[in-house]
Coordinates of C-alpha atoms in Angstrom, one line a residue:
X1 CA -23.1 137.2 124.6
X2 CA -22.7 139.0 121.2
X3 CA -22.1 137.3 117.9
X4 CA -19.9 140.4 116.8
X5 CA -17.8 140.6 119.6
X6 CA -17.0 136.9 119.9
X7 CA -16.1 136.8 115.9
X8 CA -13.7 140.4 116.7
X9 CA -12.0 138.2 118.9
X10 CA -11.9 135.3 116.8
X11 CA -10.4 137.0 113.9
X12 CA -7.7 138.7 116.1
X13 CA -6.2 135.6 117.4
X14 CA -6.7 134.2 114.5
X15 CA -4.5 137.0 112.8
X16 CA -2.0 136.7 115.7
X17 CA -2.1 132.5 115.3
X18 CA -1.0 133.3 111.8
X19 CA 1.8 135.2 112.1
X20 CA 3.2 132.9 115.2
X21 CA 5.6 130.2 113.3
X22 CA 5.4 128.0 116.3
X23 CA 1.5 127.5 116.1
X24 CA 2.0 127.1 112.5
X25 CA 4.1 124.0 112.7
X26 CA 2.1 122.4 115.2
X27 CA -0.9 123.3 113.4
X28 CA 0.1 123.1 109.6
X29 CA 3.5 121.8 108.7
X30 CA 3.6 118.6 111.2
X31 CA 0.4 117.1 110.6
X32 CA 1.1 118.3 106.7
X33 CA 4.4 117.2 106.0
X34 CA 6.0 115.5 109.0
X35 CA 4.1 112.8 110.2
X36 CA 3.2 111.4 106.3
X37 CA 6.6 111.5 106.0
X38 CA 7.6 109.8 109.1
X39 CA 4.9 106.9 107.7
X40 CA 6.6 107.1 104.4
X41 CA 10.1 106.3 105.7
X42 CA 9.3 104.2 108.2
X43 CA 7.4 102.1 105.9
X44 CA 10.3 102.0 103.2
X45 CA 12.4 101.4 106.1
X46 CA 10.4 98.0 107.2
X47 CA 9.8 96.9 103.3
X48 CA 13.3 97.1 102.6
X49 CA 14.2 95.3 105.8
X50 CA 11.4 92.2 105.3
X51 CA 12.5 92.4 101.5
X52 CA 16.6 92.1 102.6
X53 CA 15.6 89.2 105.5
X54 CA 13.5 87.3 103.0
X55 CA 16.3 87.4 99.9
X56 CA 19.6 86.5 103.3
X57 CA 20.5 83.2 103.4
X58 CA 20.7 82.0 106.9
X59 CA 22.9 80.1 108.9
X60 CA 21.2 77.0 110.5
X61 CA 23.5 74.6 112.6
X62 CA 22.5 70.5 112.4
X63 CA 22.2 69.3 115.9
X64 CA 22.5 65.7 116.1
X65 CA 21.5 63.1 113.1
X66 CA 24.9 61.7 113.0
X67 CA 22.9 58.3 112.4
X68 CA 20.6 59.7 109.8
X69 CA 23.0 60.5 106.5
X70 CA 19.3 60.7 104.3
X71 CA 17.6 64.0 106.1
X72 CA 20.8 65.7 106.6
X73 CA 22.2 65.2 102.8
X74 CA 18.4 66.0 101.6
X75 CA 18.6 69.2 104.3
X76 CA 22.1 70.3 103.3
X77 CA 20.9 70.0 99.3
X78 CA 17.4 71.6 99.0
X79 CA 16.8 74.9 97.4
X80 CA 14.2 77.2 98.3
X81 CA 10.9 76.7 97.0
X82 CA 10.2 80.4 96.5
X83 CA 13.5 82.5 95.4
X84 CA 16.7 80.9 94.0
X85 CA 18.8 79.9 96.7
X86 CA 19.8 77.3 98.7
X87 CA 17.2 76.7 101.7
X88 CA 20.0 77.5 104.2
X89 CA 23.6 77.6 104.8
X90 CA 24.9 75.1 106.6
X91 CA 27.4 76.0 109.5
X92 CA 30.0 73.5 111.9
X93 CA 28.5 72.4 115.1
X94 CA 28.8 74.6 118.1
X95 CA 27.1 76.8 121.1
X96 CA 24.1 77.1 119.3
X97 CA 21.8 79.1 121.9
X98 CA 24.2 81.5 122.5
X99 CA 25.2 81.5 118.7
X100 CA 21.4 82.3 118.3
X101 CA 21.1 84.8 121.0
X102 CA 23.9 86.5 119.4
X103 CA 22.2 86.8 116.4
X104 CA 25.1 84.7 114.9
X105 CA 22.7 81.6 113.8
X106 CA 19.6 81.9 112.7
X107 CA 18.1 78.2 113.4
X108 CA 19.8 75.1 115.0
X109 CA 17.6 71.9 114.1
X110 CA 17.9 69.2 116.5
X111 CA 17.3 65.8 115.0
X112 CA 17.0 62.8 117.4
X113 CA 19.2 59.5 117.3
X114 CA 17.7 56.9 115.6
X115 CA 15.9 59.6 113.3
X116 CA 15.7 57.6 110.3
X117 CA 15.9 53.9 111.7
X118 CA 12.7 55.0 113.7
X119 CA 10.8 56.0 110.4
X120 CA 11.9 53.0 108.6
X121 CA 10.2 51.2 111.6
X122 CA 7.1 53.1 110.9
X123 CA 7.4 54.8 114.1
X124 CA 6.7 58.7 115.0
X125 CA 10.4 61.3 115.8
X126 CA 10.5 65.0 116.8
X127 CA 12.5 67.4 115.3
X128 CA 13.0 70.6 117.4
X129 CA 14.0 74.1 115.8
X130 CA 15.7 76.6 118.2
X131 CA 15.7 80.3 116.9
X132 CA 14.8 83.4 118.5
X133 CA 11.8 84.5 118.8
X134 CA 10.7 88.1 117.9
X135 CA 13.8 88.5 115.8
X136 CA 12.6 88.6 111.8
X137 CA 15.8 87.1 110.4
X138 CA 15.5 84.1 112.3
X139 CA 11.9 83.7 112.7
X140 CA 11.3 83.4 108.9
X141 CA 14.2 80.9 108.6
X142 CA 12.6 78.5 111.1
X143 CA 9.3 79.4 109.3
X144 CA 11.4 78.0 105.7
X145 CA 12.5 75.1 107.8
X146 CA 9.0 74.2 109.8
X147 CA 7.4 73.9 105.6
X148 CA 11.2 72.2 104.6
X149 CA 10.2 69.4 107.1
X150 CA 6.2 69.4 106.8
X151 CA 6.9 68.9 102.9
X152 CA 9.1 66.1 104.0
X153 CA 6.7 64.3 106.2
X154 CA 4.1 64.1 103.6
X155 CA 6.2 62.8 101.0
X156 CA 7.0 60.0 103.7
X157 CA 3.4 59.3 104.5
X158 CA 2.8 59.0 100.8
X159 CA 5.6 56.8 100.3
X160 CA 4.4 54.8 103.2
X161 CA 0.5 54.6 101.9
X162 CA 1.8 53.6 98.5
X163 CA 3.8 50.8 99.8
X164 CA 0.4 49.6 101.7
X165 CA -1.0 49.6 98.5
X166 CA -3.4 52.6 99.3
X167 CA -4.0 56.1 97.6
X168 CA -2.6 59.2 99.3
X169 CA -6.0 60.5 99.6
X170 CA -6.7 58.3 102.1
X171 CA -5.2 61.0 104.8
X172 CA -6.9 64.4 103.2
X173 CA -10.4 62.9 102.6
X174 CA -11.6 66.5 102.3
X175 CA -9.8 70.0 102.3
X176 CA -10.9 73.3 103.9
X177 CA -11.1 76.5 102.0
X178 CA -11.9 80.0 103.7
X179 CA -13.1 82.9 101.6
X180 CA -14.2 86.7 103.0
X181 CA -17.7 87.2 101.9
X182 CA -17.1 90.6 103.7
X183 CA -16.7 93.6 101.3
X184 CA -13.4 95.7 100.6
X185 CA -14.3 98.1 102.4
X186 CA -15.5 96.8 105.9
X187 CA -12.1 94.2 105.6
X188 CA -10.3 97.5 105.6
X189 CA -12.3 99.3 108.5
X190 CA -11.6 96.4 110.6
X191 CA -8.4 95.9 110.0
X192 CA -7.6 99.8 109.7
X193 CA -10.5 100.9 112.2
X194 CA -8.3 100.8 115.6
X195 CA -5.2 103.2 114.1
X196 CA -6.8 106.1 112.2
X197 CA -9.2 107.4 115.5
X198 CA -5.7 107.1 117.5
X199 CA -3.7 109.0 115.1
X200 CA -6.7 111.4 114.8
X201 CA -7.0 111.7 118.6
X202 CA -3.2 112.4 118.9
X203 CA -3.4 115.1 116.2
X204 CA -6.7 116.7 117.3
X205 CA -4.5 116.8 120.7
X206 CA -1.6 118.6 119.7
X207 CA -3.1 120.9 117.3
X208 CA -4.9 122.3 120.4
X209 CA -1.9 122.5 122.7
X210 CA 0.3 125.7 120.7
X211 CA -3.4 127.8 119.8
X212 CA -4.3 127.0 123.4
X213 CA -0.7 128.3 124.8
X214 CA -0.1 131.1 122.2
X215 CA -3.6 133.0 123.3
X216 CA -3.1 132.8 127.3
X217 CA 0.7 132.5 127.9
X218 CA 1.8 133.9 124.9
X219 CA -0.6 136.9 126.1
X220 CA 1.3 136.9 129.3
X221 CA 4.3 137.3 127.8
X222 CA 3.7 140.0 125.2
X223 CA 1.8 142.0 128.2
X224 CA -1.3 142.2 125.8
X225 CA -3.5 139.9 128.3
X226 CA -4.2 143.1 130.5
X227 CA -5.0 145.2 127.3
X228 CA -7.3 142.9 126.6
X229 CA -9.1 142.6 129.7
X230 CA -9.6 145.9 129.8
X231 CA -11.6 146.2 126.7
X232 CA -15.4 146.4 126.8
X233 CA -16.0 142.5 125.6
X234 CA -17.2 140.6 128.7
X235 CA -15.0 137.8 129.8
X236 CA -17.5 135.2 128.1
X237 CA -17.2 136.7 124.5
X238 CA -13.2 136.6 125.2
X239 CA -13.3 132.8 125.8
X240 CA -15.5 131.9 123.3
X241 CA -13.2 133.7 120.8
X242 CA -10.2 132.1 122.0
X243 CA -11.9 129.1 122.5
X244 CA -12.9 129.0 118.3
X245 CA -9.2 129.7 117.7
X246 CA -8.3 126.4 119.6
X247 CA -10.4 124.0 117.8
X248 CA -9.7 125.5 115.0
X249 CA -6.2 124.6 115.3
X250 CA -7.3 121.4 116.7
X251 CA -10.1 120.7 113.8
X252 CA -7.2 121.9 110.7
X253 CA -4.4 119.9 112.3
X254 CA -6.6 116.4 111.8
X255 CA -7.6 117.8 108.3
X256 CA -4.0 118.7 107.0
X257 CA -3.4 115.4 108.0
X258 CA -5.7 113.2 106.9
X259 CA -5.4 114.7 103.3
X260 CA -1.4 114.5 103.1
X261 CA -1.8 110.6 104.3
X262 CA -4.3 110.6 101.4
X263 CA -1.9 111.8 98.7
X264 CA 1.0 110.1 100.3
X265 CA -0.6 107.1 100.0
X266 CA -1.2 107.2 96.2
X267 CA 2.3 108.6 96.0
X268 CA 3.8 105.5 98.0
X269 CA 2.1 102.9 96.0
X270 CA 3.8 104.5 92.8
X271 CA 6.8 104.8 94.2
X272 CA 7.4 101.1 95.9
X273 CA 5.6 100.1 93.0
X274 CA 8.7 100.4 91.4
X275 CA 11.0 97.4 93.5
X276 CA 11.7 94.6 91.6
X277 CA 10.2 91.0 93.2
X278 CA 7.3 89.8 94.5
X279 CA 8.6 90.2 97.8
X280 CA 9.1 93.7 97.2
X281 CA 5.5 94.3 95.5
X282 CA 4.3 92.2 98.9
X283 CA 5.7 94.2 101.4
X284 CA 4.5 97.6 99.2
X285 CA 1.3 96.4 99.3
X286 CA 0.9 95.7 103.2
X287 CA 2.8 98.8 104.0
X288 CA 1.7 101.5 101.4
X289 CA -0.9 100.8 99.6
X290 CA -3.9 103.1 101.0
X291 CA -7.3 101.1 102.4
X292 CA -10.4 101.1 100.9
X293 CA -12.8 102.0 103.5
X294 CA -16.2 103.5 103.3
X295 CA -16.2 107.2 103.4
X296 CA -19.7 106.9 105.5
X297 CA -17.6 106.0 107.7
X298 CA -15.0 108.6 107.9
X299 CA -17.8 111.3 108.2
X300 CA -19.6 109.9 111.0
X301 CA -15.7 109.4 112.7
X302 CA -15.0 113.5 112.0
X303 CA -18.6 114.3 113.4
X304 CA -17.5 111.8 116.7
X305 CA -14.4 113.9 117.0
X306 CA -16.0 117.3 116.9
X307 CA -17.3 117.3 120.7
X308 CA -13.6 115.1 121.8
X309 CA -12.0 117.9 119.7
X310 CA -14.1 120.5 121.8
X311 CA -13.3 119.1 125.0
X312 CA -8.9 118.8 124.6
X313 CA -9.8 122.4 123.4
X314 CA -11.2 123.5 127.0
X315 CA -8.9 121.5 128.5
X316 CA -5.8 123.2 126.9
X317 CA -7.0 126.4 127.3
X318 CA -7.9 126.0 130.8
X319 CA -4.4 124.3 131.5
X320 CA -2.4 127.1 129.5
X321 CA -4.3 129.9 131.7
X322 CA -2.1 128.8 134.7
X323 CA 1.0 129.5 133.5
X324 CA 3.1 132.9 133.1
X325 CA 4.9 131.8 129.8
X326 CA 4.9 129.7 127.0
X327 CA 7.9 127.2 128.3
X328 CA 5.3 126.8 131.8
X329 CA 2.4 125.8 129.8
X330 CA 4.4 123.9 128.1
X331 CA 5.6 121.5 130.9
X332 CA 1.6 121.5 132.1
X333 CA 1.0 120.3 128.6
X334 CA 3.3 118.1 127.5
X335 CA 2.5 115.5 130.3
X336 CA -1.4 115.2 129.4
X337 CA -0.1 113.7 126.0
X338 CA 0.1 110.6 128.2
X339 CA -3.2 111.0 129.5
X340 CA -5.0 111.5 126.0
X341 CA -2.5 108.4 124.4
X342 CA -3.2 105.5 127.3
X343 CA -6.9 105.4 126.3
X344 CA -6.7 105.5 122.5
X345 CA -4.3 102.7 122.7
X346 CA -6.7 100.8 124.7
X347 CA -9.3 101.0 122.2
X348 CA -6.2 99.3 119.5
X349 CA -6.7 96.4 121.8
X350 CA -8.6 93.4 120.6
X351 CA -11.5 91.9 122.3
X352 CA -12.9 94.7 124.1
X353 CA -16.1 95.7 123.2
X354 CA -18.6 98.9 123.3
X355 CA -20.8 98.6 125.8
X356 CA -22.8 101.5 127.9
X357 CA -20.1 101.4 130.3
X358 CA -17.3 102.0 127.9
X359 CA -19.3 104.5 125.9
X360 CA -19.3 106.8 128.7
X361 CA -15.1 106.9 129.2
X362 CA -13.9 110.2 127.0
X363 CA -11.2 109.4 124.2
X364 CA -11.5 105.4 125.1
X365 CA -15.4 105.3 123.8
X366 CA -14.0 107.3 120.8
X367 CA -11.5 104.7 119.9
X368 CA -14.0 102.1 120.2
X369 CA -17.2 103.7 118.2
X370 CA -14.7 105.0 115.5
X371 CA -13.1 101.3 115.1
X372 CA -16.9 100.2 114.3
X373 CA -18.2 102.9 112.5
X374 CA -15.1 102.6 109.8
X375 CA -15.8 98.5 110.0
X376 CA -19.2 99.3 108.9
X377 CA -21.1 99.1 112.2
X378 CA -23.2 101.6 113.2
X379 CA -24.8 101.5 117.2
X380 CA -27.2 104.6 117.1
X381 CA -27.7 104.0 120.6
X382 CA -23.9 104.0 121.4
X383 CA -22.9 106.8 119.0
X384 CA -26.0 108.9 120.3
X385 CA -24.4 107.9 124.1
X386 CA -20.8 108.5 123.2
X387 CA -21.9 112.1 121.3
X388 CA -23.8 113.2 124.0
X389 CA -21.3 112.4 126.6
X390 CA -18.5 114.0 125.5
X391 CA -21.0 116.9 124.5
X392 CA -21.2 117.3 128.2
X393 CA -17.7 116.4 128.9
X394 CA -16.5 119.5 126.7
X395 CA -19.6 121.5 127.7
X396 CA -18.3 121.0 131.5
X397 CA -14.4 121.8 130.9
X398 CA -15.6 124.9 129.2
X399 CA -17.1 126.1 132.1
X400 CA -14.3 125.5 133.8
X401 CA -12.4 127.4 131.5
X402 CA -14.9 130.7 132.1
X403 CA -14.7 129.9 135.6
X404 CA -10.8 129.9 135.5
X405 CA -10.6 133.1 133.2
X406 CA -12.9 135.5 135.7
X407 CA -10.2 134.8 138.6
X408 CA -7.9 137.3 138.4
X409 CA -5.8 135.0 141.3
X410 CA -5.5 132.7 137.8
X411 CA -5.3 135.4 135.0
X412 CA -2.2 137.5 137.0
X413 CA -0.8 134.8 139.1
X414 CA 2.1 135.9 140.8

């Protein structure tokens, strides 16, 4: 194995990966420009819709309280507390659950008979609120009616302590106050931690997959592979060479990426900076506004990533040696997506922890170690585990990938 030979190579599919516009936009351009962008949008997209079903007034349909005139004049009357509007809009009686289903009505309260004869009495009523649940437009108007009616309960116990003679306090002896000790920055990872080593795993994925079909298919194709065979560079050298190119497709996809989100992110919080309303400056601050967490601890993620990166890198090549053409190793591609998504999305899912078992499944232990690492929390034994294993993980599908290239029954499949 020769240094010079394996760089020769290196440089000439890196030359060829250059000039190749598809490997380029899977490479460069995506990571670069579309997928901040499709963050950008998307995020505009949900702050102007939370800003819009915040500012509607919705429809709620009174169910009952035909013997309770007080509650449904003081409903009917009352102005939000927050924006200036009227709580709700009042609509005739009717279907209400299909009214709701529909996405007609937003909330129908129910109030029971004998509402406000019962309170007089000093006794205890339900009130029920119907909307539909997962749908934002009606959840936050039952959310608006659930404080309407909470508001209203304890002006009624106050009114009901004052007439005992008694102080209000008398029902909040004491009041509970929570406060993060935690800094900034570790309130960020942990919030944060789960999505950036999926959307680095997805990206170090792809950026592999057109390198990794451009220098064996795309060979095929052009009828250079046999050219190259035929040179004097043993088969290893040629590997290695194409090998580099991969991960280095793999590697500057995650980079191009990580630094566009990074100026996007400033960029965002200038630009929604600019809506008028809290509610606006609220929603640009949960959906723009870029986290603060520790750098430490995006190093020691990209340094995790560089043996996972290694590995899809093997893997794509070995895959892509199979086919006879680009569209081929594209079908045998496209489906591991699936394969390298399923355990990064496990990792987003709360309560599961690292452990030695977990540290030992490839792209799941990654999830999981990156998640603590950018929360501040560093397992040396588990980072040391999870490095080594997919160390040998890559080291293993690279082998493979020698293995597969010295077959000629692979190389000139019929």
């Amino acid at each position: 194995m020769k240094l010079q030979a394996i760089l020769a190579v290196y440089v000439k599919e890196l030359r060829e990966a250059v000039r190749d516009r598809r490997t380029l936009i899977s490479v460069i351009v995506i990571p670069t420009v579309a997928i901040p962008l499709m963050f950008f949008f998307v995020g505009k997209a949900m702050s102007r819709a939370f800003s819009q079903a915040q500012e509607e007034l919705p429809t709620v349909m009174i169910v009952g309280g035909e013997d309770s005139p007080g509650i449904v004049a003081t409903l009917k009357s009352a102005r939000h507390p927050d924006r200036d509007r009227p709580l709700a809009r009042i609509v005739p009686l009717g279907d209400y659950t299909q009214q709701i289903t529909n996405k007609q009505l937003s909330v129908a309260v129910e109030i029971p008979a004998g509402f406000e004869a019962a309170l007089q009495a000093g006794g205890a009523q339900k009130v029920r609120l119907d909307y539909f649940e997962g749908e934002i437009k009606s959840g936050i108007a039952a959310a608006d009616l659930e404080k309407f009616f909470n508001e209203y309960r304890r002006k009624l116990v106050e009114k009901r302590l004052t007439d005992r003679g008694l102080s209000p306090t008398v029902m909040t002896p004491f009041t509970v106050e929570r406060k993060n000790v935690a800094p900034q920055q570790r309130v960020d990872g942990a919030k944060f931690g789960g999505f950036i080593p999926y959307l680095i795993i997805i990206l170090c994925f792809t950026g592999a997959m057109y390198p990794a079909m451009d220098t064996t298919a795309g060979e095929k194709e052009r009828g250079t592979m046999e050219t190259l065979l035929c040179s004097p560079v043993p088969r290893l050298n040629l590997v290695l060479g194409k090998f580099l190119l991969v991960l280095t497709g793999s590697l500057t996809a995650i980079v191009c990426s990580l630094t566009s989100m990074a100026v996007m992110g400033v960029v965002a919080g200038t630009v929604f900076g600019g809506g008028g309303g809290p509610v606006a400056a609220k929603a640009s601050t949960t959906f723009t506004m870029m986290p603060a967490i520790d750098p430490l601890g995006m190093f020691g993620v990209m340094a995790m990533v560089l043996p996972v990166a290694m590995l899809f890198a093997a893997v794509a090549l070995t895959i892509s040696l199979f086919a006879k053409s680009m569209k081929e190793a594209q079908s045998y591609l496209a489906p591991m997506m699936f394969v390298v998504v399923m355990p990064a999305i496990l990792g987003l899912m709360p309560g599961i922890e690292l452990t030695a078992r977990t540290a030992l499944i490839p792209i799941f232990n990654l999830s999981l170690v990156c998640k603590e690492m950018l929360s501040g929390v560093w397992h040396w034994n588990y980072i040391a585990l999870i490095f080594g294993s997919s160390a040998l993980y890559a080291g293993l599908a690279f082998a493979l990938c020698v293995r597969m290239f010295n077959r000629e029954s692979v190389m000139f499949r019929a």
